[in-house]
XYZ file of C-alpha atoms in Angstrom:
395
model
C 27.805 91.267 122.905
C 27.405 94.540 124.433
C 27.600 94.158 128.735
C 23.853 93.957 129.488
C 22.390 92.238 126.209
C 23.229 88.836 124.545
C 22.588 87.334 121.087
C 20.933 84.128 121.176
C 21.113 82.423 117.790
C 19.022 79.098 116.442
C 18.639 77.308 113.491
C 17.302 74.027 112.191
C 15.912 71.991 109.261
C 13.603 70.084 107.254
C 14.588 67.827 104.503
C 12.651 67.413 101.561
C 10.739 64.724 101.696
C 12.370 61.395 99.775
C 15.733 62.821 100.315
C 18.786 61.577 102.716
C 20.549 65.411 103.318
C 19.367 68.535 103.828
C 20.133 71.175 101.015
C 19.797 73.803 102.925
C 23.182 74.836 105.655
C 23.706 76.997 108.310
C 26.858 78.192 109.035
C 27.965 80.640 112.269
C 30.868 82.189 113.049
C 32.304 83.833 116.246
C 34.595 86.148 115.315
C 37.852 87.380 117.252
C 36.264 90.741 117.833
C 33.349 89.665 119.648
C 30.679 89.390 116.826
C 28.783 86.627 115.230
C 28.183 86.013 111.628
C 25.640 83.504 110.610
C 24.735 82.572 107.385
C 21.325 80.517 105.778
C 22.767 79.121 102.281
C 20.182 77.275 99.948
C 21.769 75.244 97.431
C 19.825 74.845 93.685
C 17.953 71.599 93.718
C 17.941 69.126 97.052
C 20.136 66.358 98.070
C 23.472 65.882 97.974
C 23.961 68.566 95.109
C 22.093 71.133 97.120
C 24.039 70.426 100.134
C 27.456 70.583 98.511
C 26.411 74.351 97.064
C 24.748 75.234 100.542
C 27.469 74.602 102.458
C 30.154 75.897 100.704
C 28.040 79.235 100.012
C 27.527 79.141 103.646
C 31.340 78.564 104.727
C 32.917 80.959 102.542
C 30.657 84.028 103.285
C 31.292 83.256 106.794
C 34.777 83.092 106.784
C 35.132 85.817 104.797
C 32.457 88.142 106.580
C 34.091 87.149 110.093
C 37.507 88.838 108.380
C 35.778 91.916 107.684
C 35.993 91.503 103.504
C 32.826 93.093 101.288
C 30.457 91.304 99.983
C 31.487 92.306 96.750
C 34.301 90.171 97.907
C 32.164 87.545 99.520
C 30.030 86.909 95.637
C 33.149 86.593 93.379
C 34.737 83.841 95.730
C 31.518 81.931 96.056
C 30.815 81.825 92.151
C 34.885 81.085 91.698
C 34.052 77.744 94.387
C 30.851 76.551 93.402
C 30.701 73.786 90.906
C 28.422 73.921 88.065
C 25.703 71.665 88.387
C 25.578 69.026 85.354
C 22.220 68.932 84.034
C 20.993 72.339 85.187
C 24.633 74.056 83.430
C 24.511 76.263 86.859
C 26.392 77.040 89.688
C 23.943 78.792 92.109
C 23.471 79.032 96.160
C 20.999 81.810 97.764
C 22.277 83.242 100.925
C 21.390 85.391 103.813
C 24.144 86.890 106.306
C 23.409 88.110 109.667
C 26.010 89.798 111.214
C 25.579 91.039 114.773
C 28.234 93.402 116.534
C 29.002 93.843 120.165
C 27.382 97.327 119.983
C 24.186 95.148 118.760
C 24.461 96.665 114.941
C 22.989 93.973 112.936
C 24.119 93.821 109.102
C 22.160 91.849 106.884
C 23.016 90.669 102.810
C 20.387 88.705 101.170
C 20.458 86.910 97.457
C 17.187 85.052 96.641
C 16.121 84.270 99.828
C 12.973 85.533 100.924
C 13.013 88.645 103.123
C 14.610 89.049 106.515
C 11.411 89.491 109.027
C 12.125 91.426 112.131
C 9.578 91.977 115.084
C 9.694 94.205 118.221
C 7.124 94.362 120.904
C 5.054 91.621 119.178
C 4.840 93.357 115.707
C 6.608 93.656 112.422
C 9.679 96.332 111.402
C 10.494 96.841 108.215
C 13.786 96.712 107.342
C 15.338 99.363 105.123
C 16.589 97.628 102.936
C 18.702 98.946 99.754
C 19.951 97.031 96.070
C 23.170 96.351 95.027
C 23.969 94.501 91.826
C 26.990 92.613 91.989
C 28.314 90.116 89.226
C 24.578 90.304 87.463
C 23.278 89.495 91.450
C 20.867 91.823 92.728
C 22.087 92.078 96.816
C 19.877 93.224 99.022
C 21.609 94.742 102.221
C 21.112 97.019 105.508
C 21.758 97.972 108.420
C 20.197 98.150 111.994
C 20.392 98.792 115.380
C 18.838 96.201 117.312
C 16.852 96.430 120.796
C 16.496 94.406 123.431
C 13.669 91.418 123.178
C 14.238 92.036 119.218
C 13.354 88.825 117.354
C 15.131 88.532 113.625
C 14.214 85.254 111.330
C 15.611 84.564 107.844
C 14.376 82.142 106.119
C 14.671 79.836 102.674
C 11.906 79.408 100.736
C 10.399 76.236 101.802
C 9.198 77.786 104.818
C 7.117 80.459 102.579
C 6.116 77.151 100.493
C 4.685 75.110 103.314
C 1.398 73.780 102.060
C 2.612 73.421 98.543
C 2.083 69.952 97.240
C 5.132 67.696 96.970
C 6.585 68.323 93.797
C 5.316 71.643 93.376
C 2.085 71.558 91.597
C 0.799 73.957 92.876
C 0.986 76.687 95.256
C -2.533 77.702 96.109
C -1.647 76.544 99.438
C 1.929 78.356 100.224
C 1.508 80.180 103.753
C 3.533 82.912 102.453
C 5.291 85.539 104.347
C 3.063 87.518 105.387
C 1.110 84.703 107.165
C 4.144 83.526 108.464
C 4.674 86.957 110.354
C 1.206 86.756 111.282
C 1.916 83.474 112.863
C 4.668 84.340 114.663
C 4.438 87.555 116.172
C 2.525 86.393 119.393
C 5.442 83.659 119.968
C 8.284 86.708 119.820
C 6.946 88.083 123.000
C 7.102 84.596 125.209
C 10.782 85.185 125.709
C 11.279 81.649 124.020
C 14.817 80.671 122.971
C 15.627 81.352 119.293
C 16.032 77.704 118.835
C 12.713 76.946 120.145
C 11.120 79.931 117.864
C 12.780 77.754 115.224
C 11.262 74.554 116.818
C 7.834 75.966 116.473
C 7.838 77.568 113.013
C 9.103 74.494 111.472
C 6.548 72.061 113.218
C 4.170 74.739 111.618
C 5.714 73.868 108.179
C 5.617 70.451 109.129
C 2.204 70.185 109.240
C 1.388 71.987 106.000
C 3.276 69.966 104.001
C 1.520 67.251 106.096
C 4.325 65.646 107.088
C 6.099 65.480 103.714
C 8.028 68.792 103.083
C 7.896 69.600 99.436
C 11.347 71.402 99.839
C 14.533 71.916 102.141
C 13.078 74.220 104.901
C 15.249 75.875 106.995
C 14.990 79.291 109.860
C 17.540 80.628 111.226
C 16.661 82.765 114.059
C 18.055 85.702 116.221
C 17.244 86.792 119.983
C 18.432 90.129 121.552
C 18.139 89.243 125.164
C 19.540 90.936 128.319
C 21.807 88.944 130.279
C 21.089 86.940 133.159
C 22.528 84.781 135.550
C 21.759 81.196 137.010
C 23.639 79.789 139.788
C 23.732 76.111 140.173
C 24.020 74.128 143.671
C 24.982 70.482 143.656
C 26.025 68.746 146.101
C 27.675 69.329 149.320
C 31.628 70.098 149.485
C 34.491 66.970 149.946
C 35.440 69.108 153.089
C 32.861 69.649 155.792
C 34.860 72.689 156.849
C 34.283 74.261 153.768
C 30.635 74.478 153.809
C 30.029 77.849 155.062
C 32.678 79.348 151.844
C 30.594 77.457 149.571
C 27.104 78.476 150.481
C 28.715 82.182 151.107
C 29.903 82.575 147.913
C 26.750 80.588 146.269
C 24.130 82.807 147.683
C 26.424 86.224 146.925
C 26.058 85.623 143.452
C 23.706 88.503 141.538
C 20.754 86.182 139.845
C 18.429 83.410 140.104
C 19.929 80.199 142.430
C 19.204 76.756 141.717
C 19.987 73.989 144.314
C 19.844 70.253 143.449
C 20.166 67.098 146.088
C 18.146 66.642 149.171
C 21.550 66.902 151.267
C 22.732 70.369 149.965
C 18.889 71.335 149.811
C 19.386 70.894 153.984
C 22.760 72.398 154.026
C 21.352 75.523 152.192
C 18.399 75.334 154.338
C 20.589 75.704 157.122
C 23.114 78.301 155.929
C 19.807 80.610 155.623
C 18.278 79.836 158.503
C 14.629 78.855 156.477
C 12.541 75.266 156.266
C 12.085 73.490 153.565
C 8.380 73.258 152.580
C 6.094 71.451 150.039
C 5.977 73.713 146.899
C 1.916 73.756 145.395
C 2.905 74.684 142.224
C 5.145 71.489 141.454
C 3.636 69.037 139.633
C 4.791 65.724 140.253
C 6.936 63.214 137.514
C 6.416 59.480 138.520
C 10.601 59.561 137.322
C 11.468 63.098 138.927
C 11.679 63.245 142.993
C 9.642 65.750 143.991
C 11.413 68.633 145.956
C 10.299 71.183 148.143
C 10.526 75.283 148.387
C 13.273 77.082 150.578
C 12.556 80.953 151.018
C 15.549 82.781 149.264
C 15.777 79.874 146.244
C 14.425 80.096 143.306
C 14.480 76.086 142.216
C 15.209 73.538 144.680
C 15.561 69.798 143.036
C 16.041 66.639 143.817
C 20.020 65.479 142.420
C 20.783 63.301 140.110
C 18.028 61.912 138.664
C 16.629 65.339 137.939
C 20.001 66.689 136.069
C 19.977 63.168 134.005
C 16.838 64.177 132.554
C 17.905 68.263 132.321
C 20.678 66.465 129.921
C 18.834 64.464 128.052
C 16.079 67.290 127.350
C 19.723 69.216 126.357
C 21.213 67.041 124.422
C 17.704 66.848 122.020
C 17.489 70.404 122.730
C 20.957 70.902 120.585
C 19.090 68.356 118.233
C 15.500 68.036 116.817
C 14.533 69.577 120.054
C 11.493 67.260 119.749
C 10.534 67.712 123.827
C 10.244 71.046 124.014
C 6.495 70.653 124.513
C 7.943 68.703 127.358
C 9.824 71.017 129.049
C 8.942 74.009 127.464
C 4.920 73.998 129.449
C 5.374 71.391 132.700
C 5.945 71.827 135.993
C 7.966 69.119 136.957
C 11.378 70.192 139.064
C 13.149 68.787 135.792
C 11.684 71.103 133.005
C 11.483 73.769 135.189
C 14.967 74.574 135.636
C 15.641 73.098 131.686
C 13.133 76.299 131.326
C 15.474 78.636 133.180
C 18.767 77.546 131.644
C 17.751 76.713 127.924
C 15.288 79.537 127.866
C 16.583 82.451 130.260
C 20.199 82.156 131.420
C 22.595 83.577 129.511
C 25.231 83.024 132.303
C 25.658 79.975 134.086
C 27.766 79.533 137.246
C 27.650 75.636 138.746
C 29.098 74.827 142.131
C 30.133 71.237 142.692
C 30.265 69.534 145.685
C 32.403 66.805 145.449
C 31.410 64.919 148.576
C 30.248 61.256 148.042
C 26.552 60.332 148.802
C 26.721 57.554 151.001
C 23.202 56.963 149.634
C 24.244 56.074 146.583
C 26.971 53.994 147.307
C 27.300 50.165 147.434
C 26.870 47.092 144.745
C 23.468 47.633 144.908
C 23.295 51.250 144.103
C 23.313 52.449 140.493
C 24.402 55.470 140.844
C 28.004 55.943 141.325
C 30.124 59.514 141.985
C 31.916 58.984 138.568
C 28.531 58.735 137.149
C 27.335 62.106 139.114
C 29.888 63.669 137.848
C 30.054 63.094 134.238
C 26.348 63.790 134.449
C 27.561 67.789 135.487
C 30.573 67.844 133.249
C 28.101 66.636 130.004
C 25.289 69.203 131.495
C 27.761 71.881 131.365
C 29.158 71.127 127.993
C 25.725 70.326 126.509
C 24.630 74.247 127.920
C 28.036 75.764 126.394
C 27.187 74.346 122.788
C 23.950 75.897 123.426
C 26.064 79.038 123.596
C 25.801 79.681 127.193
C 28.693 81.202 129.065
C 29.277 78.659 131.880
C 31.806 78.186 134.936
C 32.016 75.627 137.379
C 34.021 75.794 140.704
C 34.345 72.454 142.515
C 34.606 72.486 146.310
């Protein structure tokens, strides 16, 4: 993206109820000149049919959007692919494309899928969108510039469904879109993740279908933030002498700084010539250590115990991100900093200290330095699938 703003992307699911697989796919794409293409596919009929149609709707446009070919382009290979469903005599996959450039141009082609919603500052903006037939498929397409704090969702149509009974009966109760924009317009000015905007809509669904989706429901959404930069502390260095370096080149970085372990919570204590203090506005976790408040830090937290549960929240984060309402409204020293890298940071630099705790050493002791570190190395890789640009320097 463009120097000061980044594109956060989300997506996830619900499968029709009484099915194994989703027939609805996702597919994104980070292309070689710095864009992302990402593309909501919704296959005719659910299950394993559905799914087979999604995805391969879904992975050709991609590919072929990512190398710059039209759409025109993009229709003709997907019909060529798909095969034609058995009972129904049809080959058939709806589709929405988001493609966002480094300049923050976002291009959007829809077939069958409802509308595209966009909000800024909290309310909706149309989208000017224009018709193209292509192949005897009407494709809706345009073109806009995007802001920062912009929020785009696409959607398939079992999110305008939800409250339609199972097996479509009826749909007196579908929410509709412009409910659904009604609904989420005071959640696009939070500053919430796009995968936690995606969290929340579809719990919304969720519940209108009371707990048995009538249909593959699926949102995919887009989040034009500005970039920012966490700085991670953990641990103090193998080499005594190379303390002062560390916490030197720590504290220079530009952002928000994050120091975890009672030990390098003294060091950096120290280096800045401040006390640590009892922080008021911490509330306690009978699992999380409690930590205290250091004037010039944004986050100070207890180690390892603390990161374990940062991971776990990340690795269901990347998942069903079921404990967002967790993390997402504590103040434990745990989901606040989940907070500040799942939700804020864009940019994530972690400094290792590779000294061993002789706290945590011994047969007794269950945590070991192997297990310290693996619990950093996982962190980081958990926060890069998350799309996070993250370094690590070990001291």
């Amino acid at each position: 993206m463009i120097e000061t703003i980044y594109a956060d992307i989300g997506y996830a699911s619900l499968t029709k109820d009484g099915q194994m697989i989703c027939g609805d796919h996702v597919e994104k794409v980070q292309c070689e000149d710095g864009s992302i293409v990402a593309v909501l596919a919704d296959g005719l009929g659910s299950g394993v049919k559905a799914c087979i149609l999604s995805t391969l709707t879904a992975t050709i446009i991609s590919r072929m959007i990512a190398e710059n070919l039209p759409i025109a382009n993009c229709v003709n290979a997907v019909a060529e692919a798909l095969p034609v469903c058995s009972v129904r005599h049809l080959a058939y996959s709806t589709f929405t494309v988001l493609h966002i450039s480094t300049s923050g141009m976002l291009s959007i082609f829809q077939y069958d899928n409802p509308s595209t919603i966009l909000l800024r500052d909290g309310a909706e903006v149309e989208i000017p969108f224009s018709s193209t037939v292509i192949d005897d498929k009407t494709i809706e397409s345009a073109k806009i510039q995007l802001q920062k704090d912009d929020v785009v969702i696409a959607i398939s149509d079992g999110v305008e469904n939800a409250g339609v009974a199972f097996g479509g009966a009826s749909y007196e109760n579908k929410w509709g879109r412009a409910a659904i924009v009604d609904y989420m317009e005071p959640f696009s000015v939070v500053g919430f993740s796009a995968k936690t905007i995606n969290t929340i809509l579809l719990d919304e669904c969720f519940k209108r279908y009371v707990a048995e989706p009538g249909d593959d429901t699926t949102a995919l959404t887009l989040c034009i933030k500005e970039r920012e930069q966490v700085n991670v502390l953990v641990g103090p260095p193998a080499n005594v002498a190379d303390t002062h370096k560390m916490m030197s080149l720590f504290f220079s970085k530009k952002g928000r700084h994050v120091v975890c372990g009672g030990t390098t919570a003294k060091i950096a204590a120290d280096y800045l010539g401040k006390k640590i203090v009892d922080d008021p506005y911490i509330q306690n976790d009978p699992d999380i250590p409690a930590m205290g408040k250091i004037e010039g830090v944004d986050l100070t937290t207890e180690g390892v115990l603390t990161l374990s549960r940062v991971l776990e929240y990340a690795e269901d984060y990347l998942q069903d991100n079921r404990t967002y309402v967790q993390w997402c409204y504590s103040r434990d020293s745990a989901s606040l900093m989940a907070r500040m890298l799942f939700e804020e940071a864009t940019d994530i630099n972690i400094f290792v200290g590779s000294a061993v705790n002789p706290a945590h050493q011994g047969a007794e002791k269950s945590i070991s330095f192997a297990t310290k570190m693996k619990i950093i190395n996982d962190l980081k890789d958990r926060l890069e699938d998350m799309g996070k640009q993250v370094r690590s320097t070990y001291f």
